[in-house]
Coordinates of C-alpha atoms in Angstrom, one line a residue:
X1 CA 24.1 10.3 19.8
X2 CA 27.4 9.2 21.2
X3 CA 26.4 6.0 22.8
X4 CA 27.7 2.9 21.0
X5 CA 26.6 0.0 23.1
X6 CA 24.8 -3.2 22.0
X7 CA 21.4 -3.8 23.6
X8 CA 21.2 -7.1 25.5
X9 CA 17.6 -7.0 26.5
X10 CA 14.3 -5.4 25.5
X11 CA 12.9 -2.6 27.5
X12 CA 9.3 -1.4 27.1
X13 CA 8.1 1.0 29.8
X14 CA 4.4 1.5 30.4
X15 CA 2.5 4.3 28.6
X16 CA 1.8 7.6 30.3
X17 CA -1.4 8.0 32.2
X18 CA -2.7 10.6 29.7
X19 CA -2.3 8.0 26.8
X20 CA -4.3 5.5 28.8
X21 CA -7.0 8.1 29.7
X22 CA -7.4 9.2 26.0
X23 CA -6.9 6.1 23.9
X24 CA -8.9 7.4 21.0
X25 CA -6.3 10.2 20.4
X26 CA -3.5 7.7 20.3
X27 CA -5.4 5.3 18.0
X28 CA -6.2 8.1 15.6
X29 CA -2.5 9.2 15.5
X30 CA -1.3 5.6 14.9
X31 CA -3.9 5.1 12.2
X32 CA -2.8 8.3 10.5
X33 CA 0.9 7.2 10.6
X34 CA 0.0 3.7 9.3
X35 CA -2.0 5.2 6.5
X36 CA 1.1 7.2 5.5
X37 CA 3.2 4.0 5.6
X38 CA 5.3 5.4 8.4
X39 CA 4.5 2.5 10.7
X40 CA 4.5 -1.3 10.2
X41 CA 3.0 -3.9 12.4
X42 CA 1.5 -4.4 14.8
X43 CA 4.1 -6.8 16.2
X44 CA 4.2 -8.7 19.4
X45 CA 7.3 -8.1 21.5
X46 CA 8.6 -11.6 20.8
X47 CA 8.1 -11.3 17.1
X48 CA 9.8 -8.0 16.9
X49 CA 12.8 -9.3 18.8
X50 CA 13.0 -12.2 16.3
X51 CA 13.2 -9.6 13.5
X52 CA 15.5 -7.0 14.9
X53 CA 16.9 -8.2 18.2
X54 CA 16.6 -6.5 21.6
X55 CA 15.0 -3.0 21.4
X56 CA 13.8 -0.1 23.6
X57 CA 10.5 1.8 23.2
X58 CA 9.4 5.3 24.4
X59 CA 6.1 5.5 26.2
X60 CA 3.2 7.3 24.5

C-alpha cells in the first residue's frame, strides 16, 4: 500500500483483551479457517522466521 521497506525484525503485539476473555470463539474461527485450508501451522515464531524472515502480526 505504498510502503516498500524491508522488515528487519519480527513484531508480534499481544492479543486484545476480548480475545483473551473469549478464547473459544477464537479457537473456533481458527479451526474453521484451517479446515478450509486457509491457514497453515501452527508455527513457532523462530520457525516462521526461518521460513519467511522477519514478519509482523495483527492482534486478534
